[in-house]
Structure formats: structure tokens, C-alpha cells
mmCIF file of C-alpha atoms in Angstrom:
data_model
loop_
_atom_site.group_PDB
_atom_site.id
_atom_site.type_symbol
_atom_site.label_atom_id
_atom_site.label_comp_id
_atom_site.label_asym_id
_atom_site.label_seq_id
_atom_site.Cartn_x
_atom_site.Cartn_y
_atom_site.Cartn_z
ATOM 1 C CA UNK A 723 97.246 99.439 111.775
ATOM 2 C CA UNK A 724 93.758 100.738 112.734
ATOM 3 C CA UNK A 725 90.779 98.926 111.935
ATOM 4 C CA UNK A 726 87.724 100.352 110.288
ATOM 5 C CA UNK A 727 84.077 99.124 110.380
ATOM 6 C CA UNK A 728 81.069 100.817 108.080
ATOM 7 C CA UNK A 729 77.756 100.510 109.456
ATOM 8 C CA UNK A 730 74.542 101.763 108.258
ATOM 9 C CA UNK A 731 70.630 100.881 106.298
ATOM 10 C CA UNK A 732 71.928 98.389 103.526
ATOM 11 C CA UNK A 733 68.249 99.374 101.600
ATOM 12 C CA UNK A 734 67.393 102.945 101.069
ATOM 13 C CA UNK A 735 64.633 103.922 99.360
ATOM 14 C CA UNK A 736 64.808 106.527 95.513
ATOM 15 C CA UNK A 737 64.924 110.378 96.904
ATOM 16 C CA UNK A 738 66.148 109.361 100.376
ATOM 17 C CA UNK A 739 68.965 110.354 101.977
ATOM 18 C CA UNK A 740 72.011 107.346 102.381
ATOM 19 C CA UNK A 741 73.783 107.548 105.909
ATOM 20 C CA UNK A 742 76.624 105.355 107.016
ATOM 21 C CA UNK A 743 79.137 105.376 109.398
ATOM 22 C CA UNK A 744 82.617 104.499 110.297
ATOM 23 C CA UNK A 745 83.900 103.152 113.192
ATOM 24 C CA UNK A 746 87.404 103.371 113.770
ATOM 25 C CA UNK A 747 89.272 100.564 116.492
ATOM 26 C CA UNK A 748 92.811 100.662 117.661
ATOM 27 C CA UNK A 749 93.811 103.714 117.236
ATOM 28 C CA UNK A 750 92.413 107.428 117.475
ATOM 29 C CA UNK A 751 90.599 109.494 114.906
ATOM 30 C CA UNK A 752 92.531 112.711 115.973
ATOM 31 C CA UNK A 753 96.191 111.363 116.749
ATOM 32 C CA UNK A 754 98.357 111.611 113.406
ATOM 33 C CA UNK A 755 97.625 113.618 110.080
ATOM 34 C CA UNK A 756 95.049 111.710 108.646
ATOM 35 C CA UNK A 757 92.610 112.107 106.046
ATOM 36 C CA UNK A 758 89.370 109.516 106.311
ATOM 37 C CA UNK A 759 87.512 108.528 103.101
ATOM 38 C CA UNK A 760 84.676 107.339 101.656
ATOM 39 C CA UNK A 761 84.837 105.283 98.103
ATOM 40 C CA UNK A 762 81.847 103.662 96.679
ATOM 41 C CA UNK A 763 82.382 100.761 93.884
ATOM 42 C CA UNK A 764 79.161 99.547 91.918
ATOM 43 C CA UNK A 765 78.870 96.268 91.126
ATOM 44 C CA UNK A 766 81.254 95.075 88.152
ATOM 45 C CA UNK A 767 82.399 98.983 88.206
ATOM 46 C CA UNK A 768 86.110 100.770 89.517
ATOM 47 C CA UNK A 769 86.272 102.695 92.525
ATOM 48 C CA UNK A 770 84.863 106.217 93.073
ATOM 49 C CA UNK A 771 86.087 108.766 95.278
ATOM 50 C CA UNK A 772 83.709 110.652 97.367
ATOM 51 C CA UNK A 773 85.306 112.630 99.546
ATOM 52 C CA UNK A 774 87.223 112.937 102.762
ATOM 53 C CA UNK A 775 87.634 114.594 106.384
ATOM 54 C CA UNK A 776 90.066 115.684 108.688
ATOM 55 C CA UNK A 777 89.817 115.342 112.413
ATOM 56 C CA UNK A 778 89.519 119.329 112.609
ATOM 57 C CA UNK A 779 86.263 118.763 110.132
ATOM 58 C CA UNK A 780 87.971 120.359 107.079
ATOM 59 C CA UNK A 781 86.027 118.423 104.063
ATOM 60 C CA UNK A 782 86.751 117.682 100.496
ATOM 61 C CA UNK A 783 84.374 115.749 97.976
ATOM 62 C CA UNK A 784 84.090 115.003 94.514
ATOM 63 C CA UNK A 785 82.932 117.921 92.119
ATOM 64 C CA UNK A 786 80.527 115.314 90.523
ATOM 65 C CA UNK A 787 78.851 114.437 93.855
ATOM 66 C CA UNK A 788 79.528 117.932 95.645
ATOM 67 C CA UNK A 789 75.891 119.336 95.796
ATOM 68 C CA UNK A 790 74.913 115.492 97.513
ATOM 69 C CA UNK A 791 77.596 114.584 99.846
ATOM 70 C CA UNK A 792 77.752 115.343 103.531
ATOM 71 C CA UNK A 793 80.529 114.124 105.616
ATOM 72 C CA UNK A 794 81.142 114.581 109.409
ATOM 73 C CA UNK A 795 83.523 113.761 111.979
ATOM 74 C CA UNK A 796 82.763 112.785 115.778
ATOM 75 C CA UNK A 797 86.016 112.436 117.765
ATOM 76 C CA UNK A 798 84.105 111.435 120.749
ATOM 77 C CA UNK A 799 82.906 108.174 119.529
ATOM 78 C CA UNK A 800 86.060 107.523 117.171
ATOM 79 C CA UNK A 801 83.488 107.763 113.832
ATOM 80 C CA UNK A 802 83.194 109.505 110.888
ATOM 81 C CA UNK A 803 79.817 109.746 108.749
ATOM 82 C CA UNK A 804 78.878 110.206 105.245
ATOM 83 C CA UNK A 805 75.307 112.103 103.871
ATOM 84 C CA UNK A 806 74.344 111.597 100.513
ATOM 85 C CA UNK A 807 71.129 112.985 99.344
ATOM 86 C CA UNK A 808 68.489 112.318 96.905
ATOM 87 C CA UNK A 809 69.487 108.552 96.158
ATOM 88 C CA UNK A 810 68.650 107.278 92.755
ATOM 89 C CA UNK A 811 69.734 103.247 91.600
ATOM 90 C CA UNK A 812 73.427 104.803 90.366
ATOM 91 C CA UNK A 813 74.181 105.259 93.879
ATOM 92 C CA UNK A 814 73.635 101.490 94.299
ATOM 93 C CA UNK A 815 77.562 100.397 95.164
ATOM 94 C CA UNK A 816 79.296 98.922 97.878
ATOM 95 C CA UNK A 817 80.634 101.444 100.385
ATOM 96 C CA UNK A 818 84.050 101.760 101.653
ATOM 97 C CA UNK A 819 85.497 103.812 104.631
ATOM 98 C CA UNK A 820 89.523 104.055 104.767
ATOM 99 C CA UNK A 821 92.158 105.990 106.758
ATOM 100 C CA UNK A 822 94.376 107.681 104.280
ATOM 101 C CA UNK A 823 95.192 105.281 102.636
ATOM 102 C CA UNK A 824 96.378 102.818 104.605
ATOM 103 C CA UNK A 825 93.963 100.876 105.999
ATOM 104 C CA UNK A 826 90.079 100.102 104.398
ATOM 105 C CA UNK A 827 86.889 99.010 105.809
ATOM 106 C CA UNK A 828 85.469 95.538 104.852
ATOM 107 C CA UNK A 829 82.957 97.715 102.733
ATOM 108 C CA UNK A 830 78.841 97.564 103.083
ATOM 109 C CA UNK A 831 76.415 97.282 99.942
ATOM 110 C CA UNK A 832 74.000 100.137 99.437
ATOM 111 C CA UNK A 833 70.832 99.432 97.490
ATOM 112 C CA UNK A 834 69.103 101.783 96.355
ATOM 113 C CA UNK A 835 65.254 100.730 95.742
ATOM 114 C CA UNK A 836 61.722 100.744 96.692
ATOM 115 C CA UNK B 1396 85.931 116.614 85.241
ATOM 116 C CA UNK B 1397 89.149 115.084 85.520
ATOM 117 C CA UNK B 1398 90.224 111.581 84.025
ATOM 118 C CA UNK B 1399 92.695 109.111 85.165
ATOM 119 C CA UNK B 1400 93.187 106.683 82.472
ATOM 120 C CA UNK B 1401 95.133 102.563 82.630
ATOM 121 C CA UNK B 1402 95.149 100.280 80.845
ATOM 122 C CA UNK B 1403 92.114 98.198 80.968
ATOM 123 C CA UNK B 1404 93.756 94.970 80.829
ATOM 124 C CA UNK B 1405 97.059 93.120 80.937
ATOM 125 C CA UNK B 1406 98.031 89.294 80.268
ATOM 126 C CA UNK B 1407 101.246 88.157 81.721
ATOM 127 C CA UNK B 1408 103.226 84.475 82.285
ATOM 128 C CA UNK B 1409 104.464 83.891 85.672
ATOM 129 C CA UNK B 1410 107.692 85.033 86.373
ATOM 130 C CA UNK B 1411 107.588 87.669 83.984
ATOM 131 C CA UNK B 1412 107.625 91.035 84.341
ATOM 132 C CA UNK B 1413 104.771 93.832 83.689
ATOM 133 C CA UNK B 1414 104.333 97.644 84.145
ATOM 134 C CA UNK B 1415 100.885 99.332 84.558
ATOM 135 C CA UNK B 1416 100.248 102.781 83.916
ATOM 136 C CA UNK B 1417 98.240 105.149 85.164
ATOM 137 C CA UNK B 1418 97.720 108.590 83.001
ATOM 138 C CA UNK B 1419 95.980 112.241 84.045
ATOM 139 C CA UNK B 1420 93.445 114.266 81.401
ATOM 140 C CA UNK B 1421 95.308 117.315 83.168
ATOM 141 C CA UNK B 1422 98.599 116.392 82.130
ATOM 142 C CA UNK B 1423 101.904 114.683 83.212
ATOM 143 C CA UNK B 1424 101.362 112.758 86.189
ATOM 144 C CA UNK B 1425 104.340 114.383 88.665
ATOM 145 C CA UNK B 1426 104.855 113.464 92.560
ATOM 146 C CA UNK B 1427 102.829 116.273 93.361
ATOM 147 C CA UNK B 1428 99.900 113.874 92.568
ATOM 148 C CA UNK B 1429 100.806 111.743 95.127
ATOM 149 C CA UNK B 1430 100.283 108.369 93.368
ATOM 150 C CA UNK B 1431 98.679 105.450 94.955
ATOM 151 C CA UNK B 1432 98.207 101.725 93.773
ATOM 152 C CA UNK B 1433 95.750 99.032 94.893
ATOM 153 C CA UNK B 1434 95.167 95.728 94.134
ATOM 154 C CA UNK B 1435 91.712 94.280 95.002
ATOM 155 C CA UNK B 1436 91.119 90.585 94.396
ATOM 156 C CA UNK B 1437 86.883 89.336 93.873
ATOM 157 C CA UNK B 1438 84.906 90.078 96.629
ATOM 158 C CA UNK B 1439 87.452 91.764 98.555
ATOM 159 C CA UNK B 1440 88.265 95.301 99.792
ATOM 160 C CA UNK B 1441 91.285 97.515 98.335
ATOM 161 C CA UNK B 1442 94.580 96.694 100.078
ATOM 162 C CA UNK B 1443 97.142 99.837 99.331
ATOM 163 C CA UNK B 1444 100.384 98.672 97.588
ATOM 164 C CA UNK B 1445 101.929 102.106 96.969
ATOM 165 C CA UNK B 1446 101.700 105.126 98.213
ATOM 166 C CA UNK B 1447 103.451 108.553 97.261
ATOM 167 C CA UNK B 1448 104.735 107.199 93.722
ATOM 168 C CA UNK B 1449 107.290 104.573 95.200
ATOM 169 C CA UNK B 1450 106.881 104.386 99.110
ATOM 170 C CA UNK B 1451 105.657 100.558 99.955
ATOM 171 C CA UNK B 1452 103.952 99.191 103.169
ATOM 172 C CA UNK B 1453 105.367 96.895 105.413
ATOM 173 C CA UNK B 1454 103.134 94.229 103.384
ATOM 174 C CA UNK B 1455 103.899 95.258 99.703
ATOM 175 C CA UNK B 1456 105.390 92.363 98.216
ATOM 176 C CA UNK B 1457 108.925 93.412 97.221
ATOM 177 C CA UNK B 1458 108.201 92.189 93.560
ATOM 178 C CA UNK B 1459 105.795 95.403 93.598
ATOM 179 C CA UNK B 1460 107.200 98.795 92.686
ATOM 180 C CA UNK B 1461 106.478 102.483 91.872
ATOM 181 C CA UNK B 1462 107.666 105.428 89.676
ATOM 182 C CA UNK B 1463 106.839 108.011 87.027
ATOM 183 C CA UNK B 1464 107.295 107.069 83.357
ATOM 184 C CA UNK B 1465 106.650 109.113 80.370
ATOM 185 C CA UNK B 1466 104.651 111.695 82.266
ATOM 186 C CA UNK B 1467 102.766 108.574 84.255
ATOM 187 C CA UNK B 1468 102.598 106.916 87.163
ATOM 188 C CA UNK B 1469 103.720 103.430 86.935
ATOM 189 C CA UNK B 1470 103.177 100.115 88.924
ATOM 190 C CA UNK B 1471 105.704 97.110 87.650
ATOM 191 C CA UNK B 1472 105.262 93.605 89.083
ATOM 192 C CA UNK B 1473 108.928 91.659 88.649
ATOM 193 C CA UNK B 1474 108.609 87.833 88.845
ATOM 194 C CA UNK B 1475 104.914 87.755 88.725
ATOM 195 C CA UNK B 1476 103.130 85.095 90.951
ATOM 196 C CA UNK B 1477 99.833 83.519 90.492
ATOM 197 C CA UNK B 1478 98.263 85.412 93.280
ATOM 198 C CA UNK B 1479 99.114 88.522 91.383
ATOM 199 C CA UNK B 1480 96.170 88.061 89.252
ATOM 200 C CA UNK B 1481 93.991 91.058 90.340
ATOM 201 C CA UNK B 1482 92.273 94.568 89.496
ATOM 202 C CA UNK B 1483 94.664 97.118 89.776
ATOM 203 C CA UNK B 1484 93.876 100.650 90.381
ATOM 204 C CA UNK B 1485 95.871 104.359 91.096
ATOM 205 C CA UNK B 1486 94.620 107.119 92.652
ATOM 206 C CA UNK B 1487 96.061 110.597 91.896
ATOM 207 C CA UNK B 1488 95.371 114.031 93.610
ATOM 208 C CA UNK B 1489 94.091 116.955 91.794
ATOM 209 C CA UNK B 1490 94.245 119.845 94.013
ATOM 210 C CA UNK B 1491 91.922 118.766 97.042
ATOM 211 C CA UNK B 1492 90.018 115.978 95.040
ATOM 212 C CA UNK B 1493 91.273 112.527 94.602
ATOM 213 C CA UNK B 1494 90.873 110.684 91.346
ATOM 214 C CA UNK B 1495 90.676 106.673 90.968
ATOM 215 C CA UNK B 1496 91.965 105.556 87.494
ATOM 216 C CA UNK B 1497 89.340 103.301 85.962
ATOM 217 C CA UNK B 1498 91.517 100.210 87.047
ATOM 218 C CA UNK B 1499 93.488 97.226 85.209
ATOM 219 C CA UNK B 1500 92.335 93.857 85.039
ATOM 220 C CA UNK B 1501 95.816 91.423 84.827
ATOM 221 C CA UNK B 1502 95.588 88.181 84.214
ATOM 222 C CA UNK B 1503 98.475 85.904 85.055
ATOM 223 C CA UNK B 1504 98.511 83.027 81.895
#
């Protein structure tokens, strides 16, 4: 089972742009047929799907976040990113990556403030 | 928008038995949506339970099971432990997009 690690600004400020990343350990981002996600879960709130990438780069995201989300794939370093744009305090949430859907990141809180 | 719908919470005694269910605004709930379960515990991450309506991981407890029911996906916990207590959620796929169900709370009393 592969082990995945998010990393990124745990403050970012209203209007911004959130980045995090995904480190994946002990096994490779391109080997199998794997999907990696991102979910977000606000504080006393369910899960959220935001979207997900292939190793190829093919990318699907929520409708509802769509026109925000941005996420990327880097087989060279074994990580995959997510963009999301124009920040408000409903994007506050803890931050999950996972391999499809096997195996989840610890998670990393996001808040979104000045 | 889509809308995956469960129950919002459950109450069951230990060693009794309880099935969760997991519904789509879109309609019956088939394999084609590829159902997942998770159980996350306070201040933890997700850990999958299901995956593909009824396929379990080498760590699903074998008390833990999947299926369809009445145009749903359904999770049912047999001889329910202690440790069972837990937010629940499902995940269905809807043609590209992925969907979490708004999760169940069960409490083990």
C-alpha cells in the first residue's frame, strides 16, 4: 500500500490562490491504473470531492468547483498538485490527497483568512 | 448538481446488526456507480471499507459488507463492535465526477 503525504501554506489569505501537494512513497505515480484525488472536509462537515488525475494528466473536478480547481501531475518527483483560486472562508477544510481509493493522506488544514 | 443522500444517523446495540444506505438524486444506484464506503473515526483520515459495491480490502473487517438494495447502495455491519462507532460515508460515480453522500453518524448503545 502506497503512502501519501499533503504538503503546502496551512494559512492563505481571501482572493488567493490555495496550492498543495502530494507526495506519493512506496510505490509509483504511473505504474497501475490509478486515479489520485483531492477531498476537502470542513470542520464538523462530510467530505467533498474535488477532483482527480491520471498519470497521463487526464483531469476531472467537481462541476461546483470547476471554474476554481487546477490539478497537475509530476511523474518525475512522484507528486500530484491541486490549484484552487480565489479562496474565500468556505474553502476553509482540511485537505485530503488519496490514490483511488485505496489509500489517503493524513490530511492538512487550510485556513482561509487575513 | 447531483445528491447522494444516507441516513444521517443510526443507533445500534453491540452485536446487532445494521444496514446503511446510500441513495442518488439521479436515480437507482446500479454497479455502474461504482460504490464506495468509508468509515472515519474523530480526528482521523477516511480508511476505504468497500469498494465497487461489495469488493473488501485486505483490512475490511469481515463483519462489514456491500450490495445494492431497493435501488441503493448498502453498507451492513453484522455483530457490531464498539469500535464500529463512526461516520460513515459512500461515494458514487456520476459519469466522470464522484459524489460523497453526506455521511452517517452510528452510534453503538
Amino acid at each position: 500500500q502506497v503512502q501519501l503525504q499533503e504538503s503546502g501554506p496551512g494559512l492563505v489569505k481571501p482572493s488567493q490562490t490555495l496550492s498543495l501537494t502530494c507526495t506519493v512513497s512506496g510505490g509509483s505515480i504511473s505504474s497501475g491504473s490509478y486515479f489520485w484525488s483531492w477531498i476537502r472536509q470542513p470542520a464538523g462537515k462530510g467530505l467533498e470531492w474535488i477532483g482527480r488525475i491520471y498519470s497521463s494528466g487526464i483531469t476531472n473536478y467537481n462541476p461546483s468547483l470547476k471554474s476554481r480547481v487546477t490539478i497537475s501531475v509530476d511523474t518525475s518527483k512522484n507528486q500530484f498538485s491541486l490549484n484552487l483560486s480565489s479562496v474565500t472562508a468556505a474553502d476553509t477544510a482540511v485537505y485530503y490527497c488519496a490514490r483511488e481509493y485505496d489509500s489517503w493522506g493524513q490530511g492538512t488544514l487550510v485556513t482561509v483568512s487575513s | 448538481q447531483t445528491v447522494v443522500t444516507q441516513e444521517p444517523s443510526l443507533t445500534v446495540s453491540p452485536g446487532g446488526t445494521v444496514t446503511l444506505t446510500c441513495a442518488s438524486s439521479t436515480g437507482a444506484v446500479t454497479s455502474g456507480y461504482y460504490p464506495n464506503w468509508f468509515q472515519q473515526k474523530p480526528g482521523q483520515a477516511p480508511t476505504t471499507l468497500i469498494y465497487s459495491t461489495s469488493n473488501k480490502h485486505s483490512w475490511t473487517p469481515a463483519r462489514f459488507s456491500g450490495s445494492l438494495l431497493g435501488g441503493k447502495a448498502a453498507l451492513t455491519l453484522s455483530g457490531v463492535q464498539p469500535e464500529d462507532e463512526a461516520d460513515y460515508y459512500c461515494l458514487l460515480y456520476h459519469g466522470g465526477a464522484w459524489v460523497f453522500g453526506g455521511g452517517t453518524k452510528l452510534t453503538v448503545l
